mmCIF file of C-alpha atoms in Angstrom:
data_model
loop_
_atom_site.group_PDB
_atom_site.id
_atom_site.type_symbol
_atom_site.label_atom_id
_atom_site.label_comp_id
_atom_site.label_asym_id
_atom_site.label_seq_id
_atom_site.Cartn_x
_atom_site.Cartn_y
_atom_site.Cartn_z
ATOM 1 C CA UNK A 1022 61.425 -125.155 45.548
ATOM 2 C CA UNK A 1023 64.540 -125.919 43.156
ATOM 3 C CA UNK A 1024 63.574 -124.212 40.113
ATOM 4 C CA UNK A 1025 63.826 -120.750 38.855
ATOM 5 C CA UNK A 1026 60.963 -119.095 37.924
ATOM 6 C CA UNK A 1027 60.164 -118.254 34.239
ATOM 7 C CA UNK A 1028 59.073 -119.847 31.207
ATOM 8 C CA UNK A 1029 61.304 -120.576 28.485
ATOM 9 C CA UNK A 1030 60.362 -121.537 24.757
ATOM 10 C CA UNK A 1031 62.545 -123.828 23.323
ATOM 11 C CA UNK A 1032 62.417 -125.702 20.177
ATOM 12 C CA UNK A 1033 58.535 -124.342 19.806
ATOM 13 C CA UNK A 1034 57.954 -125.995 23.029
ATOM 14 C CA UNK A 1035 56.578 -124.585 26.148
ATOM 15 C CA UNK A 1036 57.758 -125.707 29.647
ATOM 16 C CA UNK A 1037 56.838 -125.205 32.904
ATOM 17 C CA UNK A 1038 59.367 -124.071 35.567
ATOM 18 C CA UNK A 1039 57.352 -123.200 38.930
ATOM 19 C CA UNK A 1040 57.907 -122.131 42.159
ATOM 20 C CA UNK A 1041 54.664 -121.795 44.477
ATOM 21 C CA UNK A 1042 52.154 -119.393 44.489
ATOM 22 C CA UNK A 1043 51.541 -115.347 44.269
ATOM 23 C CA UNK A 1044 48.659 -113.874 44.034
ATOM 24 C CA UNK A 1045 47.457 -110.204 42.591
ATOM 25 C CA UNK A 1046 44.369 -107.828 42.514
ATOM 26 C CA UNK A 1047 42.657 -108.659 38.882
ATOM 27 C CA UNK A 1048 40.054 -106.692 36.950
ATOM 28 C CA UNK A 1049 38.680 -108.938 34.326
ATOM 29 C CA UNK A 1050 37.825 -108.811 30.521
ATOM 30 C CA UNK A 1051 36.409 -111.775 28.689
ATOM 31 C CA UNK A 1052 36.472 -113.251 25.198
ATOM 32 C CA UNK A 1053 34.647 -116.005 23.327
ATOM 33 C CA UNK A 1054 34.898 -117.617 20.208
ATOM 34 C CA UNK A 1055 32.758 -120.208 17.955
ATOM 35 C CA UNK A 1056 30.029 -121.906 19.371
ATOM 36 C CA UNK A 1057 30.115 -125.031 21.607
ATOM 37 C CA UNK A 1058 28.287 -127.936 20.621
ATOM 38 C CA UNK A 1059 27.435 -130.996 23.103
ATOM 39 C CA UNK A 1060 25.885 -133.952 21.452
ATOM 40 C CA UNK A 1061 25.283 -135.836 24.780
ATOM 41 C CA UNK A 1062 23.200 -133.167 27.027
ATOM 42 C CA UNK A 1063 22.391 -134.167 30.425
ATOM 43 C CA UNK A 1064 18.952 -134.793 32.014
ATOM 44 C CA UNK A 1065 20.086 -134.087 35.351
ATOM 45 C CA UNK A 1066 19.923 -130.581 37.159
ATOM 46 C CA UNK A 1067 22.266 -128.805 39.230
ATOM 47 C CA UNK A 1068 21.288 -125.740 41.455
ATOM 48 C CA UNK A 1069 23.025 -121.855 40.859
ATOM 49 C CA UNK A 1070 23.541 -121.962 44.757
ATOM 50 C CA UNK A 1071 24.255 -124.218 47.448
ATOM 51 C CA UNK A 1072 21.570 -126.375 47.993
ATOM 52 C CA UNK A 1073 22.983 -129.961 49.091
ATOM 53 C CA UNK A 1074 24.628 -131.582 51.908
ATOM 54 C CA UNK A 1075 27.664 -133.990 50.600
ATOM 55 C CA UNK A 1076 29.148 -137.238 51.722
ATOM 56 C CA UNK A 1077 32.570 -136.754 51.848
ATOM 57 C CA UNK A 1078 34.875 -140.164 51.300
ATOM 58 C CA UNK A 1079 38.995 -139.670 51.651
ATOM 59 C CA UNK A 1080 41.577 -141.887 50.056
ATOM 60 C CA UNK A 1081 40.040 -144.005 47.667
ATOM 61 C CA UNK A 1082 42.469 -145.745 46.036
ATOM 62 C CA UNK A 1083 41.609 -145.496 41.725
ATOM 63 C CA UNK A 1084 44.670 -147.526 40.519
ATOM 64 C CA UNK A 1085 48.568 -148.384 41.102
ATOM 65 C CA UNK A 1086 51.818 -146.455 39.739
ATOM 66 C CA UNK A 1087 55.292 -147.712 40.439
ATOM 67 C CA UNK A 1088 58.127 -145.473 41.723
ATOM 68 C CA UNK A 1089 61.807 -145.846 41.739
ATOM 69 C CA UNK A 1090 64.353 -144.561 43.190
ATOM 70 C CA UNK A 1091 65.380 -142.150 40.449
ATOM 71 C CA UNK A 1092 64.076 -142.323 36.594
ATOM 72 C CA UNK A 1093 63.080 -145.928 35.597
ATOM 73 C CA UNK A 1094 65.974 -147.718 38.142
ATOM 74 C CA UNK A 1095 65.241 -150.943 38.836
ATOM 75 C CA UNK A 1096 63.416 -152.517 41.717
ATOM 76 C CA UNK A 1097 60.830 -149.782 42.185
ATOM 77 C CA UNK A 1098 58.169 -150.190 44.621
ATOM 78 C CA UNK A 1099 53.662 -149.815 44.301
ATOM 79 C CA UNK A 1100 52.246 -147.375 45.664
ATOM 80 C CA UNK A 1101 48.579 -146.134 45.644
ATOM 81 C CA UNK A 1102 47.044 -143.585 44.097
ATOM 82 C CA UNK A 1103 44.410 -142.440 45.985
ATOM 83 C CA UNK A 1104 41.462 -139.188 45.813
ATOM 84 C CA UNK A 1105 38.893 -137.907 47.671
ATOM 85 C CA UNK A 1106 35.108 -137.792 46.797
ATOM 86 C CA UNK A 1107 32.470 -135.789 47.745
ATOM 87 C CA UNK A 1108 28.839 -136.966 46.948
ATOM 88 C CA UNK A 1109 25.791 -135.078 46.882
ATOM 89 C CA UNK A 1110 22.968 -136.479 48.943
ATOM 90 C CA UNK A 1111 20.271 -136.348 46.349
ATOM 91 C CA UNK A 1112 18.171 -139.011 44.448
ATOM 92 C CA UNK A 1113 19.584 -137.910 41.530
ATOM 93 C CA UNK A 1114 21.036 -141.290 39.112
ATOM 94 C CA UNK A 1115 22.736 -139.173 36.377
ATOM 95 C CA UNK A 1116 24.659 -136.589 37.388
ATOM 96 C CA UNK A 1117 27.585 -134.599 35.870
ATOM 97 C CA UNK A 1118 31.111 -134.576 37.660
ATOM 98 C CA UNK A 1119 33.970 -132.498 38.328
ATOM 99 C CA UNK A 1120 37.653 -133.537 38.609
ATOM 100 C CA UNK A 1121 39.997 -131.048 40.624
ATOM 101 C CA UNK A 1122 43.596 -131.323 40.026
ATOM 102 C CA UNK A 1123 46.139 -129.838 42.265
ATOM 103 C CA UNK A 1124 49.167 -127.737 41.405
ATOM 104 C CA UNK A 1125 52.649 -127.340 42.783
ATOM 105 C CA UNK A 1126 54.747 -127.533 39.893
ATOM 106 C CA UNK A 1127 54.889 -131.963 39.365
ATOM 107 C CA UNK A 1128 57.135 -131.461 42.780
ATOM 108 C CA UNK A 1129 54.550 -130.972 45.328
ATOM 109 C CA UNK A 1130 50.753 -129.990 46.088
ATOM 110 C CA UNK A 1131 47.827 -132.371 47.539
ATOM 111 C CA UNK A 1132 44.192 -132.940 46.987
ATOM 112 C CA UNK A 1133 43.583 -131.713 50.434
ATOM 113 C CA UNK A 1134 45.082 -128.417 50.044
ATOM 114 C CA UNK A 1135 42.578 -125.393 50.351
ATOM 115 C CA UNK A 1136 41.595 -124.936 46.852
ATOM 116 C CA UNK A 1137 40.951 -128.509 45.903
ATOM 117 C CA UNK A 1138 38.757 -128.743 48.500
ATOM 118 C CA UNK A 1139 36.896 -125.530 48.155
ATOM 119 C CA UNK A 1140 35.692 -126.509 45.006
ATOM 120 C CA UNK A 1141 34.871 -130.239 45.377
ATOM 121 C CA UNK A 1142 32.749 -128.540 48.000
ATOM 122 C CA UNK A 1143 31.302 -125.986 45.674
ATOM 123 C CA UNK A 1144 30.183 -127.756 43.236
ATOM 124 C CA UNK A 1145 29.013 -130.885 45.485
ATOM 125 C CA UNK A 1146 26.396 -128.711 47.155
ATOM 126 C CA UNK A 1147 25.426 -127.507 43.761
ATOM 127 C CA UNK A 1148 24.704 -131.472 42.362
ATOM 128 C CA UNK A 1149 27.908 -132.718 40.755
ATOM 129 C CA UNK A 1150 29.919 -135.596 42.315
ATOM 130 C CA UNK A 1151 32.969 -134.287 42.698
ATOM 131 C CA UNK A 1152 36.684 -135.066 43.051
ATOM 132 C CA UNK A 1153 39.931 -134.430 44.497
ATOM 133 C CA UNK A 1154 42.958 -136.477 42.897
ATOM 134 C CA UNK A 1155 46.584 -137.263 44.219
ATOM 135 C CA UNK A 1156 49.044 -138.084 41.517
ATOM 136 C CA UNK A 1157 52.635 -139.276 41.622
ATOM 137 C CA UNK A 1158 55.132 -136.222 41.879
ATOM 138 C CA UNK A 1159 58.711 -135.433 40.763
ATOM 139 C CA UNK A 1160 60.153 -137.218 43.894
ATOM 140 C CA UNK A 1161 58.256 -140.217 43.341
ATOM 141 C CA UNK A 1162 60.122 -140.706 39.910
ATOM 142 C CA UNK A 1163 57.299 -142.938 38.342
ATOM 143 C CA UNK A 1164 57.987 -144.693 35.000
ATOM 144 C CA UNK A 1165 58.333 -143.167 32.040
ATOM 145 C CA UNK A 1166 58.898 -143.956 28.281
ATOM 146 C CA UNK A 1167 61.985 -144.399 26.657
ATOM 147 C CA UNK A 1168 60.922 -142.123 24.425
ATOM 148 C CA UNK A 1169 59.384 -139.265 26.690
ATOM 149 C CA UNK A 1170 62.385 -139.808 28.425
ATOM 150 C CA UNK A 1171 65.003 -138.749 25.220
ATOM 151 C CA UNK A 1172 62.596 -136.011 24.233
ATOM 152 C CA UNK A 1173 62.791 -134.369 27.579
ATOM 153 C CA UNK A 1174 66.868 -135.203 27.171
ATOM 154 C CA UNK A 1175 67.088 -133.890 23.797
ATOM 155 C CA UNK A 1176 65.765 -129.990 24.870
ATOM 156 C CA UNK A 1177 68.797 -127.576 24.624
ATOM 157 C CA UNK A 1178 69.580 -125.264 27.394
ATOM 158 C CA UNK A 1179 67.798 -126.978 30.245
ATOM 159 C CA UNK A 1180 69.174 -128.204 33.707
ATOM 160 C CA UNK A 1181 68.916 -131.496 34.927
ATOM 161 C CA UNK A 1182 66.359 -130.344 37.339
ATOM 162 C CA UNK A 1183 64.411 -128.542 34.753
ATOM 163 C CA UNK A 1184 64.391 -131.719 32.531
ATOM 164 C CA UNK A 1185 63.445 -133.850 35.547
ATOM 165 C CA UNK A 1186 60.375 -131.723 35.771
ATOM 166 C CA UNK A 1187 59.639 -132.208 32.482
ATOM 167 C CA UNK A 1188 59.653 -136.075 32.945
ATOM 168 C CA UNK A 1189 57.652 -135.932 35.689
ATOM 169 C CA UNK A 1190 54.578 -134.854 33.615
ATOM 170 C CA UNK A 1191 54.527 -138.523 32.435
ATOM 171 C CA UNK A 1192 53.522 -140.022 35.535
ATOM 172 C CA UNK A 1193 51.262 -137.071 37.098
ATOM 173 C CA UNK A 1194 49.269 -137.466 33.594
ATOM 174 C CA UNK A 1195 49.157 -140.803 33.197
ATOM 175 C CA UNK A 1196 47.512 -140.836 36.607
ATOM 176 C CA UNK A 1197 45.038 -138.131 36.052
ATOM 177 C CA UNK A 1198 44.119 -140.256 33.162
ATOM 178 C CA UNK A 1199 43.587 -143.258 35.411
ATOM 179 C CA UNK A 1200 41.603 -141.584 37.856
ATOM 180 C CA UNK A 1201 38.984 -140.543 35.020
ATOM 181 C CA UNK A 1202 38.508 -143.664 33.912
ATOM 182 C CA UNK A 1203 37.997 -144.537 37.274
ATOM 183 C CA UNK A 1204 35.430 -142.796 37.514
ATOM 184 C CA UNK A 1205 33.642 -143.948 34.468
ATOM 185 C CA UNK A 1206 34.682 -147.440 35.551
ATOM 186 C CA UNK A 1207 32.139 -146.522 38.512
ATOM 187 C CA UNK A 1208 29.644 -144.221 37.212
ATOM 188 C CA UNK A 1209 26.701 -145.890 38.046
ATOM 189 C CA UNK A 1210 27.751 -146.885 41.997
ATOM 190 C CA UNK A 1211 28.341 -142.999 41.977
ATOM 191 C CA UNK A 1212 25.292 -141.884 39.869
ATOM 192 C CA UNK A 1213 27.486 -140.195 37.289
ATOM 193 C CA UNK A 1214 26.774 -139.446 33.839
ATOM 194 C CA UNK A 1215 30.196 -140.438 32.401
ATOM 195 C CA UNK A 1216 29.323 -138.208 29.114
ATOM 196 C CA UNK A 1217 29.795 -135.260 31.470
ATOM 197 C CA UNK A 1218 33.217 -135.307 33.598
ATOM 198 C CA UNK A 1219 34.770 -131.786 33.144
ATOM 199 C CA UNK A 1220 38.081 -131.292 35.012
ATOM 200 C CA UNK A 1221 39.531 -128.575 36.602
ATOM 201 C CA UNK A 1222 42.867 -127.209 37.441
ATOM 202 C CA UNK A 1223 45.565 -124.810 38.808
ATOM 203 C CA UNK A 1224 48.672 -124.677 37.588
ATOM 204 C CA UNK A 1225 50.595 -128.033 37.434
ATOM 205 C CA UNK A 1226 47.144 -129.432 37.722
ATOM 206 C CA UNK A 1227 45.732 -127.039 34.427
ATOM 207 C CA UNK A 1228 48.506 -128.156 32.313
ATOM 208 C CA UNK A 1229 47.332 -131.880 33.172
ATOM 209 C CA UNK A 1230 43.846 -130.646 32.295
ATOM 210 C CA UNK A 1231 44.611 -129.162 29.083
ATOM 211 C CA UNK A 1232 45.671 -132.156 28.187
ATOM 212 C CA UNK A 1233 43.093 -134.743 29.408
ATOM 213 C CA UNK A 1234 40.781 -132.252 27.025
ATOM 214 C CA UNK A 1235 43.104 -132.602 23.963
ATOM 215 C CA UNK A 1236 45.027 -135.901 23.749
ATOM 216 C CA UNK A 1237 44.339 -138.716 22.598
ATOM 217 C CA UNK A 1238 42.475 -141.137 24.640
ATOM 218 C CA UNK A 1239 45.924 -144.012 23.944
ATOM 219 C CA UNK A 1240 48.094 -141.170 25.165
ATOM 220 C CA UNK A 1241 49.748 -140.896 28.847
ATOM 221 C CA UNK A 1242 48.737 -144.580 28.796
ATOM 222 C CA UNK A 1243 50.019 -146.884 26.050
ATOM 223 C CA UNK A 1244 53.330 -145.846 25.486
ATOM 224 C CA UNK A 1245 54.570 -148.229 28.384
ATOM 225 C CA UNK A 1246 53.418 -151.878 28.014
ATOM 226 C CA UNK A 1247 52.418 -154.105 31.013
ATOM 227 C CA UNK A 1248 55.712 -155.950 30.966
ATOM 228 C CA UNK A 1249 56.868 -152.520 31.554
ATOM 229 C CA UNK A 1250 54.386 -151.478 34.310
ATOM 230 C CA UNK A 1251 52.344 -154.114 35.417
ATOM 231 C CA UNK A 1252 50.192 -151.446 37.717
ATOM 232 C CA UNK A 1253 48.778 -151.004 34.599
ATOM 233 C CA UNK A 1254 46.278 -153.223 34.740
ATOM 234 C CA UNK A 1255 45.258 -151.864 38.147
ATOM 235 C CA UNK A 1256 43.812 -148.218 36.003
ATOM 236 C CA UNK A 1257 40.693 -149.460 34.404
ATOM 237 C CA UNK A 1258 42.362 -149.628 31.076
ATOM 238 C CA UNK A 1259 38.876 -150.891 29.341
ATOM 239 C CA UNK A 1260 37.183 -147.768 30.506
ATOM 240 C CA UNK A 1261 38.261 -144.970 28.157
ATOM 241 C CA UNK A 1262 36.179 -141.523 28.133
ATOM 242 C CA UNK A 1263 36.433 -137.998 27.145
ATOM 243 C CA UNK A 1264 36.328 -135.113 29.446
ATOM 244 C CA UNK A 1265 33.717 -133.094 28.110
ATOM 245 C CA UNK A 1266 35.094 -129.285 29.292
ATOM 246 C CA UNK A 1267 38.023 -128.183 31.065
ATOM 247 C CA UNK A 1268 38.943 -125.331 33.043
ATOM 248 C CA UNK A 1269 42.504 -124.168 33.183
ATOM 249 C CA UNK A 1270 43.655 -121.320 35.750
ATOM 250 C CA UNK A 1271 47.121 -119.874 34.740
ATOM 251 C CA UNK A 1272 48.475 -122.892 32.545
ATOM 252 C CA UNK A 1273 49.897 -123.803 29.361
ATOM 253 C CA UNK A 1274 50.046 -126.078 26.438
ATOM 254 C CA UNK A 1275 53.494 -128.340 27.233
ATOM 255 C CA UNK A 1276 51.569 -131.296 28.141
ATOM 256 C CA UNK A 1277 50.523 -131.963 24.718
ATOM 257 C CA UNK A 1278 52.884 -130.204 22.960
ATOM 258 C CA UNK A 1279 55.600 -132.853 24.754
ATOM 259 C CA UNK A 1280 53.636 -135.699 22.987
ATOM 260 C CA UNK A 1281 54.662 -133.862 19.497
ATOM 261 C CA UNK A 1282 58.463 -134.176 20.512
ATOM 262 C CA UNK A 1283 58.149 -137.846 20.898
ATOM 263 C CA UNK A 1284 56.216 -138.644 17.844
ATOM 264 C CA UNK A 1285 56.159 -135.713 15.718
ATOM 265 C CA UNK A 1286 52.104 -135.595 15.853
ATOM 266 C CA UNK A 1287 49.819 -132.925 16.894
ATOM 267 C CA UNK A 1288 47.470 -133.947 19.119
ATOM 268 C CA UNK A 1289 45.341 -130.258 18.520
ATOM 269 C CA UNK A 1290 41.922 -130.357 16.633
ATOM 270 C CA UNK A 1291 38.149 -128.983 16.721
ATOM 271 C CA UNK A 1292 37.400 -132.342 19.190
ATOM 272 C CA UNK A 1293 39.200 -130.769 21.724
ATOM 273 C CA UNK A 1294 36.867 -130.165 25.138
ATOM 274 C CA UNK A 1295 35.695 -126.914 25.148
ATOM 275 C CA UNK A 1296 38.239 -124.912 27.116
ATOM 276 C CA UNK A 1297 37.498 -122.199 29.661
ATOM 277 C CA UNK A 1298 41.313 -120.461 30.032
ATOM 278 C CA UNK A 1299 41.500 -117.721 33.414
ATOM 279 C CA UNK A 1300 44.883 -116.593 33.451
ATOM 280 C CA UNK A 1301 46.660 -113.072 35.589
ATOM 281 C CA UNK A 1302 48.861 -110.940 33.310
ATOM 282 C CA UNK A 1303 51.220 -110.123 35.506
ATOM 283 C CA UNK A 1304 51.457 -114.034 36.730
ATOM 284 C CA UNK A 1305 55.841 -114.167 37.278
ATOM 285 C CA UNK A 1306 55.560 -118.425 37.479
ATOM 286 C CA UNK A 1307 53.636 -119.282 34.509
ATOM 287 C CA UNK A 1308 53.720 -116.167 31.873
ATOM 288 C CA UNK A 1309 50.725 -114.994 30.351
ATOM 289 C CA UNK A 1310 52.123 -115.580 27.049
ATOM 290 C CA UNK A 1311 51.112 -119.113 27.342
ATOM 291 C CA UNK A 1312 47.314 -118.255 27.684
ATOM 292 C CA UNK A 1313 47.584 -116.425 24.662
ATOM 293 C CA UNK A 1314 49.335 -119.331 22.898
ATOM 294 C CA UNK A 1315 46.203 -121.657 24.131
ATOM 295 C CA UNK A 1316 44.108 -119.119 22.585
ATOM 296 C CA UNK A 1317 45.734 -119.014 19.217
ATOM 297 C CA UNK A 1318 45.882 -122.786 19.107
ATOM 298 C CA UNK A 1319 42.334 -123.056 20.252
ATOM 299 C CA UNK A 1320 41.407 -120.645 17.236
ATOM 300 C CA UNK A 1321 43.062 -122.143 14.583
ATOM 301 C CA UNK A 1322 41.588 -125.177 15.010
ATOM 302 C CA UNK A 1323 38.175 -123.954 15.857
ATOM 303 C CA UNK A 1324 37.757 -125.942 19.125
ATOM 304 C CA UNK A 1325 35.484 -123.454 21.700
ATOM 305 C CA UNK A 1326 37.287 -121.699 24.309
ATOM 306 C CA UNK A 1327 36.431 -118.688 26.256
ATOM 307 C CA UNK A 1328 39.491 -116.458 27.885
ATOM 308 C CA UNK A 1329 39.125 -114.568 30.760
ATOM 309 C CA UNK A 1330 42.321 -112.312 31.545
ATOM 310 C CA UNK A 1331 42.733 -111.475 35.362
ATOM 311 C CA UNK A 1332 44.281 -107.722 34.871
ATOM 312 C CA UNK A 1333 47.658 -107.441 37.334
ATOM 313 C CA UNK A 1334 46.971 -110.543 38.692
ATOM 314 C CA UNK A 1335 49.833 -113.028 39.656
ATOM 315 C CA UNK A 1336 50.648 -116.336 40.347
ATOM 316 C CA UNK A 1337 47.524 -118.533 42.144
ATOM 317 C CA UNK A 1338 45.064 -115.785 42.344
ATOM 318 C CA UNK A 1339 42.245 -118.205 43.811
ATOM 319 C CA UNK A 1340 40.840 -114.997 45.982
ATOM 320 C CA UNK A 1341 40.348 -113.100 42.887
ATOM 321 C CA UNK A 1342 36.673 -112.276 41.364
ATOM 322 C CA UNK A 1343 35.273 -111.919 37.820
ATOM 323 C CA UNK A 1344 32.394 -109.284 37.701
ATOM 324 C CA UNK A 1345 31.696 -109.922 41.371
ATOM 325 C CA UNK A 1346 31.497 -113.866 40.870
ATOM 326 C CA UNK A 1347 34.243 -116.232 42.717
ATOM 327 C CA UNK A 1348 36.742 -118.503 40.005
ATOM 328 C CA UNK A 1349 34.258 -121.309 41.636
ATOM 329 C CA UNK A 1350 31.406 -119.291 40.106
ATOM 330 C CA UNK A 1351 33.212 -118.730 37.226
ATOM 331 C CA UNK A 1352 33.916 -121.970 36.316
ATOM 332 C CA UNK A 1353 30.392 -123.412 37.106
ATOM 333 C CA UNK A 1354 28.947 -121.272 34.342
ATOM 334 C CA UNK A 1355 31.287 -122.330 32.334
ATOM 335 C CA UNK A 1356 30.506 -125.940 32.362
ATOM 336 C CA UNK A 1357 26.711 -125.928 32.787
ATOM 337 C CA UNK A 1358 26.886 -123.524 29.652
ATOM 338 C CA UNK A 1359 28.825 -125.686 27.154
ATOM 339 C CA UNK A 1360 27.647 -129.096 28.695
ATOM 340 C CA UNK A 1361 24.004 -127.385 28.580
ATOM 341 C CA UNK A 1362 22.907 -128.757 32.152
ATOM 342 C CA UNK A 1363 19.771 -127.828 33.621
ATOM 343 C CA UNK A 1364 19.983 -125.054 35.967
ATOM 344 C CA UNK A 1365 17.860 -124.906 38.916
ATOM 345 C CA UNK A 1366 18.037 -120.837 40.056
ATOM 346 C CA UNK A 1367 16.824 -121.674 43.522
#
């Protein structure tokens, strides 16, 4: 744990510096905005409460990435990326899926850890297929764009290790990206509806959300060729989709907001996935500032979001509840609302 905590806004960009986890006691208030809108409903139904047992599978491997002994060096090794899957045992052919993403900052943090898991298993027993993704980390120093590379360079008032951070978000997204299409790449051996993958994430892993729900679909993936990176062609590259909602606990907008640095583009609009942002106010790693940037952005260009603030609550608050409902709860309202899924009350 090398970097300071904080959050500093430089040149209108907003950067993640994290060091592990806090957590608070959190009252709750809620806000929503515009109305969500999903053209591709599913025919499928999930339950409210547990209801299925789950085949659990451990280290699939979804794709390649390379990594090298420090940024883009020569003669870098392949390693697999790999994720966890956890199946409902239903007859259900159709059903809607969840991605988890870990955090830890793009220096650490595993698909195995407790919170990963607890909500693969949630929302398994509930109907979804769900997932549990590894993706490469700081240390692994995967490949990254000339161009992503200077941007990150080009940032005043940063440290080496800060901007090494910021570098690593090329790699960790790119893969996130990968393992989604994945998944859509084997939808039907899964029984997934590929119209309905939502994602959720904490920390690190919400700021790779965010932007699986706002970038475009060429982005984290076609800014390296495959004379560049050859594992490439190992990530389903024919098997584009978009994640239909997202859930972000305590992150922030640098993910896409890096893109603009590189090309000068916005990658914000209305087609954004609707956006379900839980965030503590008195979170010391990842300020609460950046929630409320999310929300302006997600107002002014009329995408739907819904922001829940977590009153005094820090840093990882995966113990905390809304209204008497878990952040697994929580979240699973969120996406059967704004994917409009048929809910079995059992």
């Amino acid at each position: 744990m090398f970097f300071n905590q904080g959050i500093r806004i430089i040149t209108g960009l907003s950067l993640l510096l994290l060091v592990g986890c806090s957590s608070g006691g959190s009252t709750t208030t809620t806000a929503t905005d515009n109305t969500p809108i999903n053209a591709s409903p599913n025919t499928a139904s999930v339950t409210r409460n547990a209801t299925y047992n789950f085949e659990a599978t451990y280290d699939v491997v979804y794709g390649q990435g390379l990594s090298h002994s420090s940024w883009n060096a020569p003669s870098p090794i392949t390693q697999d990326l790999l994720l966890d899957i956890y199946v409902p045992m239903n007859d259900q052919t159709e059903r809607p899926a969840m991605v988890f993403i870990h955090g830890g900052g793009f220096v650490g943090g595993d698909k195995g850890t407790s919170a990963p898991v607890e909500f693969a298993r949630y929302f398994a027993e509930r109907g979804f297929v769900s997932l549990s993704i590894n993706y490469r980390l700081l240390g692994d120093y995967g490949t990254v764009p000339q161009g992503f590379v200077d941007a990150a360079d080009d940032i005043p008032l940063l440290t080496n290790d800060e901007r090494d951070q910021i570098k690593a978000m090329y790699p960790a997204t790119r893969d996130a990206k990968a393992a989604i299409r994945w998944l859509s790449a084997n939808a039907e051996s899964y029984g997934v509806d590929a119209n309905q993958i939502s994602v959720i994430g904490g920390s690190a892993g919400s700021f790779i959300s965010i932007a699986l729900g706002a970038s475009n679909l060429d982005d984290y993936k076609d800014e390296l060729s495959l004379a560049e990176d050859a594992t490439l062609a190992s990530t389903n590259l024919d098997n584009d989709v978009i994640v239909a909602s997202v859930v972000n606990h305590w992150g922030g907008p640098a993910t896409v907001d890096m893109l603009a640095l590189v090309d000068d583009q916005t990658r914000w609009d209305p087609t954004d996935a609707p956006l379900s942002i839980v965030h503590g106010t008195e979170d010391p790693t990842v300020s609460y500032a950046l929630a409320e940037d999310l929300e302006n952005i997600y107002t002014i260009t009329g995408a739907y979001y819904e922001f829940t603030t977590l009153e005094g609550a820090g840093h990882g608050a995966w113990n905390t509840t809304v209204n008497g409902q878990s952040l697994q709860a929580l979240g699973f309202d969120f996406i059967t609302r704004v994917l409009e899924l048929d809910v079995q009350e059992n």
